[in-house]
Coordinates of C-alpha atoms in Angstrom, one line a residue:
M1 CA 0.0 0.0 0.0
P2 CA 1.6 3.3 -1.1
D3 CA 2.3 5.9 1.6
E4 CA -0.4 8.6 1.3
Q5 CA 2.1 11.3 2.3
S6 CA 4.5 10.4 -0.5
L7 CA 3.9 11.8 -3.9
L8 CA 6.9 10.0 -5.5
E9 CA 8.4 6.7 -4.4
V10 CA 11.4 5.3 -6.1
R11 CA 12.4 1.7 -5.3
G12 CA 15.4 -0.3 -6.5
L13 CA 16.0 2.1 -9.5
K14 CA 18.8 1.0 -11.9
V15 CA 19.8 2.6 -15.2
H16 CA 22.6 0.8 -17.0
F17 CA 23.9 1.9 -20.4
P18 CA 25.5 -0.8 -22.6
I19 CA 29.2 -0.3 -23.8
E20 CA 29.6 -1.6 -27.3
K21 CA 32.6 -2.1 -29.5
G22 CA 33.1 -3.0 -33.2
I23 CA 32.6 -1.2 -36.5
V24 CA 30.8 -3.8 -38.6
T25 CA 29.5 -6.1 -35.9
R26 CA 28.7 -4.4 -32.7
R27 CA 29.1 -6.4 -29.5
R28 CA 28.4 -5.5 -25.9
V29 CA 31.5 -5.5 -23.7
G30 CA 30.1 -4.1 -20.5
W31 CA 27.8 -1.7 -18.8
V32 CA 27.9 1.9 -17.4
R33 CA 26.1 1.7 -14.1
A34 CA 24.9 5.3 -14.0
V35 CA 22.2 4.5 -11.4
D36 CA 22.7 1.3 -9.4
G37 CA 20.0 0.7 -6.9
V38 CA 18.4 3.9 -5.6
D39 CA 15.6 4.2 -3.1
F40 CA 13.9 7.4 -2.0
E41 CA 10.6 9.2 -1.6
V42 CA 9.4 12.7 -2.1
R43 CA 6.6 13.8 0.2
R44 CA 3.8 16.0 -0.9
G45 CA 4.6 19.7 -0.7
E46 CA 8.3 19.2 0.1
A47 CA 11.5 19.9 -1.8
L48 CA 13.9 17.0 -1.8
G49 CA 17.4 17.8 -3.0
L50 CA 19.5 15.2 -4.8
V51 CA 23.1 16.3 -4.5
G52 CA 26.6 15.0 -5.4
E53 CA 29.6 15.5 -7.7
S54 CA 29.2 15.6 -11.5
G55 CA 28.8 12.1 -12.9
C56 CA 27.2 10.6 -9.7
G57 CA 23.9 9.8 -11.4
K58 CA 21.7 12.7 -10.3
T59 CA 20.4 13.8 -13.7
T60 CA 20.0 10.2 -14.9
T61 CA 17.9 9.5 -11.8
A62 CA 15.7 12.5 -12.6
M63 CA 15.3 11.6 -16.2
A64 CA 14.5 8.0 -15.3
V65 CA 11.8 9.2 -12.9
A66 CA 10.3 11.2 -15.7
R67 CA 10.6 8.1 -18.0
L68 CA 13.0 10.0 -20.3
E69 CA 15.5 7.3 -19.8
V70 CA 14.8 3.5 -20.0
L71 CA 14.8 1.8 -16.6
T72 CA 17.0 -1.3 -16.3
A73 CA 15.2 -2.3 -13.1
G74 CA 13.1 -0.8 -10.3
R75 CA 9.8 0.9 -9.8
V76 CA 8.7 4.6 -9.9
L77 CA 5.4 5.2 -8.1
F78 CA 3.9 8.7 -8.7
D79 CA 0.7 9.4 -6.8
G80 CA 0.4 5.7 -6.2
K81 CA 0.7 4.7 -9.9
D82 CA 3.7 2.9 -11.4
L83 CA 5.1 5.0 -14.2
A84 CA 7.4 2.2 -15.3
S85 CA 4.5 0.0 -16.3
M86 CA 2.4 2.6 -18.0
S87 CA 1.6 2.6 -21.8
K88 CA 2.7 5.6 -23.8
R89 CA -0.8 7.0 -23.7
E90 CA -1.1 6.6 -20.0
L91 CA 2.3 8.2 -19.5
N92 CA 1.4 11.2 -21.6
R93 CA -1.6 11.8 -19.3
A94 CA 0.4 11.3 -16.2
R95 CA 3.0 13.8 -17.3
R96 CA 0.5 16.6 -16.8
D97 CA 1.2 16.2 -13.1
F98 CA 5.0 16.4 -13.3
Q99 CA 7.1 18.7 -15.3
I100 CA 10.8 19.5 -15.8
V101 CA 12.8 22.6 -15.6
F102 CA 16.0 21.9 -17.4
Q103 CA 19.6 23.0 -16.5
D104 CA 20.5 24.9 -19.6
P105 CA 18.1 27.8 -20.3
W106 CA 19.9 28.4 -23.7
S107 CA 19.2 25.0 -25.2
S108 CA 15.9 24.0 -23.5
L109 CA 13.9 26.6 -25.5
D110 CA 13.1 26.3 -29.2
P111 CA 14.8 29.3 -30.8
R112 CA 12.2 29.4 -33.6
M113 CA 9.2 29.8 -31.3
R114 CA 8.0 33.0 -29.7
V115 CA 7.8 33.2 -25.9
L116 CA 4.0 33.1 -25.7
D117 CA 4.0 29.9 -27.9
I118 CA 6.7 28.3 -25.8
V119 CA 4.7 28.8 -22.5
A120 CA 1.4 27.8 -24.2
E121 CA 2.8 24.7 -26.0
P122 CA 2.0 22.1 -23.2
L123 CA -1.6 23.4 -23.1
R124 CA -2.0 23.2 -26.8
I125 CA -0.6 19.6 -27.0
H126 CA -2.8 18.3 -24.2
A127 CA -5.9 20.2 -25.6
G128 CA -5.2 18.6 -28.9
R129 CA -5.3 15.1 -27.3
G130 CA -8.5 15.9 -25.5
D131 CA -6.8 15.8 -22.1
V132 CA -7.4 19.6 -21.4
S133 CA -10.6 21.4 -22.2
M134 CA -9.5 24.9 -23.2
T135 CA -10.1 27.2 -26.2
D136 CA -7.2 29.1 -27.9
G137 CA -8.3 32.2 -26.1
D138 CA -8.2 30.5 -22.7
I139 CA -4.7 29.1 -23.5
K140 CA -3.4 32.6 -24.4
V141 CA -4.8 34.2 -21.2
R142 CA -3.3 31.4 -19.0
A143 CA 0.1 31.7 -20.8
L144 CA 0.2 35.5 -20.4
S145 CA -0.8 35.1 -16.7
L146 CA 2.0 32.6 -16.0
M147 CA 4.5 34.8 -17.8
E148 CA 3.6 37.7 -15.5
R149 CA 3.7 35.5 -12.4
C150 CA 7.2 34.4 -13.3
G151 CA 8.4 38.0 -13.7
L152 CA 8.0 38.4 -17.5
S153 CA 6.1 41.3 -18.9
K154 CA 3.3 40.6 -21.4
E155 CA 5.3 42.8 -23.8
F156 CA 7.8 39.9 -24.1
A157 CA 5.2 37.6 -25.6
P158 CA 6.1 38.1 -29.3
R159 CA 9.8 37.9 -28.7
Y160 CA 12.2 35.0 -29.4
P161 CA 14.4 33.3 -26.8
H162 CA 17.7 34.8 -28.1
E163 CA 16.4 38.3 -27.1
F164 CA 16.6 37.4 -23.4
S165 CA 19.2 36.9 -20.7
G166 CA 19.9 33.5 -19.1
G167 CA 17.8 34.4 -16.0
Q168 CA 14.9 35.5 -18.2
R169 CA 15.1 32.3 -20.3
Q170 CA 14.9 30.2 -17.1
R171 CA 11.8 32.1 -16.1
I172 CA 10.3 31.2 -19.4
G173 CA 11.1 27.5 -18.7
I174 CA 9.5 27.8 -15.3
A175 CA 6.4 29.4 -16.7
R176 CA 6.2 26.6 -19.3
A177 CA 6.5 24.0 -16.6
L178 CA 3.6 25.5 -14.6
A179 CA 1.3 25.6 -17.6
L180 CA -0.6 22.3 -16.9
G181 CA -0.8 22.9 -13.2
P182 CA 1.6 20.1 -12.1
K183 CA 1.8 18.5 -8.7
M184 CA 5.6 18.1 -8.9
I185 CA 8.4 19.8 -10.7
I186 CA 11.7 18.1 -11.4
A187 CA 14.3 20.9 -11.4
D188 CA 17.6 19.7 -13.0
E189 CA 20.4 22.1 -11.9
P190 CA 18.0 25.0 -12.6
V191 CA 20.5 27.7 -11.5
S192 CA 23.9 26.2 -12.2
A193 CA 24.2 28.0 -15.6
L194 CA 23.3 31.4 -14.2
D195 CA 25.3 34.2 -12.6
V196 CA 25.4 34.1 -8.8
S197 CA 23.4 37.4 -8.6
I198 CA 20.6 35.8 -10.6
Q199 CA 20.6 32.4 -8.9
S200 CA 19.0 33.8 -5.7
Q201 CA 16.2 35.5 -7.7
I202 CA 15.3 32.2 -9.4
L203 CA 15.5 30.2 -6.2
N204 CA 13.2 32.8 -4.4
L205 CA 10.8 32.6 -7.3
L206 CA 10.7 28.8 -7.1
K207 CA 10.1 29.1 -3.3
D208 CA 7.2 31.5 -3.8
L209 CA 5.7 29.3 -6.5
Q210 CA 6.0 26.2 -4.2
E211 CA 4.1 28.0 -1.5
E212 CA 1.5 29.5 -3.8
F213 CA 0.7 26.4 -5.8
G214 CA 1.5 23.7 -3.2
L215 CA 4.2 22.3 -5.5
T216 CA 6.5 19.3 -4.7
F217 CA 10.1 19.5 -6.0
L218 CA 12.8 17.0 -6.9
F219 CA 15.7 19.4 -7.0
I220 CA 18.9 18.3 -8.6
A221 CA 22.2 20.2 -7.8
H222 CA 25.9 19.8 -7.1
D223 CA 26.1 22.9 -4.9
L224 CA 25.2 22.0 -1.3
A225 CA 24.7 25.6 -0.3
V226 CA 22.0 26.0 -2.9
V227 CA 20.3 22.7 -1.9
E228 CA 20.4 23.6 1.8
Y229 CA 18.7 27.0 1.1
F230 CA 16.0 25.6 -1.1
C231 CA 15.3 22.0 0.1
S232 CA 13.7 20.8 3.3
R233 CA 15.4 17.3 2.9
I234 CA 18.6 16.2 1.1
A235 CA 19.7 12.9 -0.4
V236 CA 23.4 12.6 -1.1
M237 CA 24.5 10.5 -4.1
Y238 CA 27.8 8.9 -4.9
L239 CA 28.6 6.6 -7.9
G240 CA 24.9 5.8 -8.7
R241 CA 23.8 5.2 -5.1
I242 CA 22.3 7.3 -2.3
V243 CA 24.7 7.3 0.7
E244 CA 22.9 9.6 3.1
T245 CA 19.5 11.2 3.6
A246 CA 18.4 13.8 6.2
T247 CA 16.7 17.1 6.7
S248 CA 18.7 20.1 5.5
A249 CA 19.2 21.3 9.1
T250 CA 20.4 17.8 10.3
L251 CA 22.7 17.3 7.4
S252 CA 24.4 20.7 7.9
R253 CA 24.7 20.2 11.7
K254 CA 25.5 16.5 11.9
P255 CA 26.7 14.8 8.6
L256 CA 27.6 11.2 9.1
H257 CA 28.8 9.7 5.9
P258 CA 32.5 10.5 5.1
Y259 CA 31.5 11.6 1.6
T260 CA 28.9 14.0 3.0
K261 CA 31.5 15.4 5.4
A262 CA 33.9 16.1 2.5
L263 CA 31.2 17.8 0.5
L264 CA 30.2 20.1 3.4
S265 CA 33.8 20.9 4.1
A266 CA 34.1 22.4 0.6
V267 CA 31.1 24.8 1.1
P268 CA 32.5 28.3 1.8
L269 CA 31.5 29.9 5.2
P270 CA 30.4 33.5 5.4
D271 CA 32.4 34.1 8.5
P272 CA 36.1 34.6 7.5
R273 CA 37.5 33.5 10.9
R274 CA 35.5 30.2 10.9
E275 CA 36.5 29.7 7.3
R276 CA 40.2 29.9 8.2
E277 CA 39.9 27.7 11.3
R278 CA 38.0 24.8 9.9
R279 CA 39.6 21.7 8.5
R280 CA 39.0 20.8 4.8
I281 CA 38.6 17.2 4.0
I282 CA 40.5 16.4 0.8
L283 CA 39.5 13.2 -0.9
R284 CA 42.2 11.1 -2.6
G285 CA 41.9 10.2 -6.2
D286 CA 39.0 10.8 -8.6
V287 CA 35.5 9.4 -8.8
P288 CA 35.9 5.8 -10.1
S289 CA 34.4 4.9 -13.5
P290 CA 30.8 3.6 -13.2
S291 CA 31.7 1.1 -16.0
V292 CA 33.9 -0.9 -13.7
E293 CA 32.0 -3.6 -11.7
R294 CA 33.2 -3.5 -8.1
S295 CA 32.3 -5.2 -4.8
G296 CA 32.0 -3.6 -1.4
C297 CA 31.3 0.0 -0.6
P298 CA 31.5 2.2 -3.8
F299 CA 33.2 5.0 -1.8
R300 CA 35.9 2.8 -0.1
E301 CA 38.7 3.7 -2.5
R302 CA 38.6 7.4 -1.5
C303 CA 37.3 7.1 2.0
P304 CA 39.6 8.2 4.8
E305 CA 37.9 5.9 7.2
A306 CA 37.7 2.7 5.1
M307 CA 37.9 -0.6 6.8
E308 CA 38.6 -4.1 5.6
L309 CA 34.9 -4.9 5.8
C310 CA 34.2 -2.2 3.2
A311 CA 36.0 -4.1 0.5
R312 CA 33.9 -7.3 1.1
Q313 CA 30.4 -6.1 1.6
T314 CA 28.1 -3.3 0.4
P315 CA 26.6 -1.2 3.2
R316 CA 22.8 -0.7 3.3
L317 CA 21.0 2.6 3.6
L318 CA 19.7 2.3 7.2
P319 CA 18.1 4.7 9.7
V320 CA 20.4 5.9 12.5
E321 CA 17.8 8.2 14.0
E322 CA 14.4 9.6 13.0
G323 CA 14.5 10.9 9.5
H324 CA 18.3 10.3 9.1
E325 CA 19.6 7.4 7.0
V326 CA 23.2 6.5 6.1
S327 CA 24.9 3.8 4.1
C328 CA 28.1 3.2 6.1
F329 CA 29.5 0.4 8.2
L330 CA 30.7 2.9 10.8
Y331 CA 27.1 3.2 11.9
E332 CA 25.7 -0.1 10.8
A333 CA 28.1 -1.9 13.2
G334 CA 27.0 0.4 16.0

């Protein structure tokens, strides 16, 4: 029975991409394990941040949740319904309830379309399928209203994307994502391509929209400071797996996993004295290739606290206290 408080539940999610060689005859020689067994849930009305280094599987996880990547294994339950088992028609209807704001505001908008048409496009598509009952006049009014709500003047409606700054283009993408009145928005690094001065404006806009429309967010980022500001709960990913989940306040105050501690130690502090006094945790080596099959803990090769047990067994993501889970033998043994 699905949890009524959870809007999204992900269980045992795996996304593996085949590695092929050969010019005439292609043969599979291995797999890239981009996501390798992920479990999490997003509760109604909350913002869950999925954070980690580049290449850890965050975006692939988000795209798999939206069924824009093929699942190798696992289940994705949205509002109690399994997206992974839906037909194309059923999935198209379900997508009204979850929309995506993409990372790059320069490539996520069609350069040949006017702004009004970009924001109105989801409404026109679903109206054409019979999923939405709106006239052309209704669609135009709603698109203009959403533009204004996202800080875009009605005068911008006939313009093209190249006439706008990065922040304005991201506002267009946000307005488009709101068009169908979704329950959840998947925000894939929505501010990473923007200037720091613009990032706070976009984050504050998203916060206001969350409160106004009761939105749920799956928020993807590599910047822990951004995630701590926007999200109520955080899941830390490493090499295709979640290694720690907790509320933002708990994770900031009491990180447990060695990888989480290293990430937090790299976040600049506003107090210069505290910044000088604190100890940075420098991880050895680079992130291993997800194409190499390995046993044991995926973080053990870089972990300053690795034990012999870490090479033999894979730790499970287990609760250590209310609302705080960690995948590490340092706490499983205790």
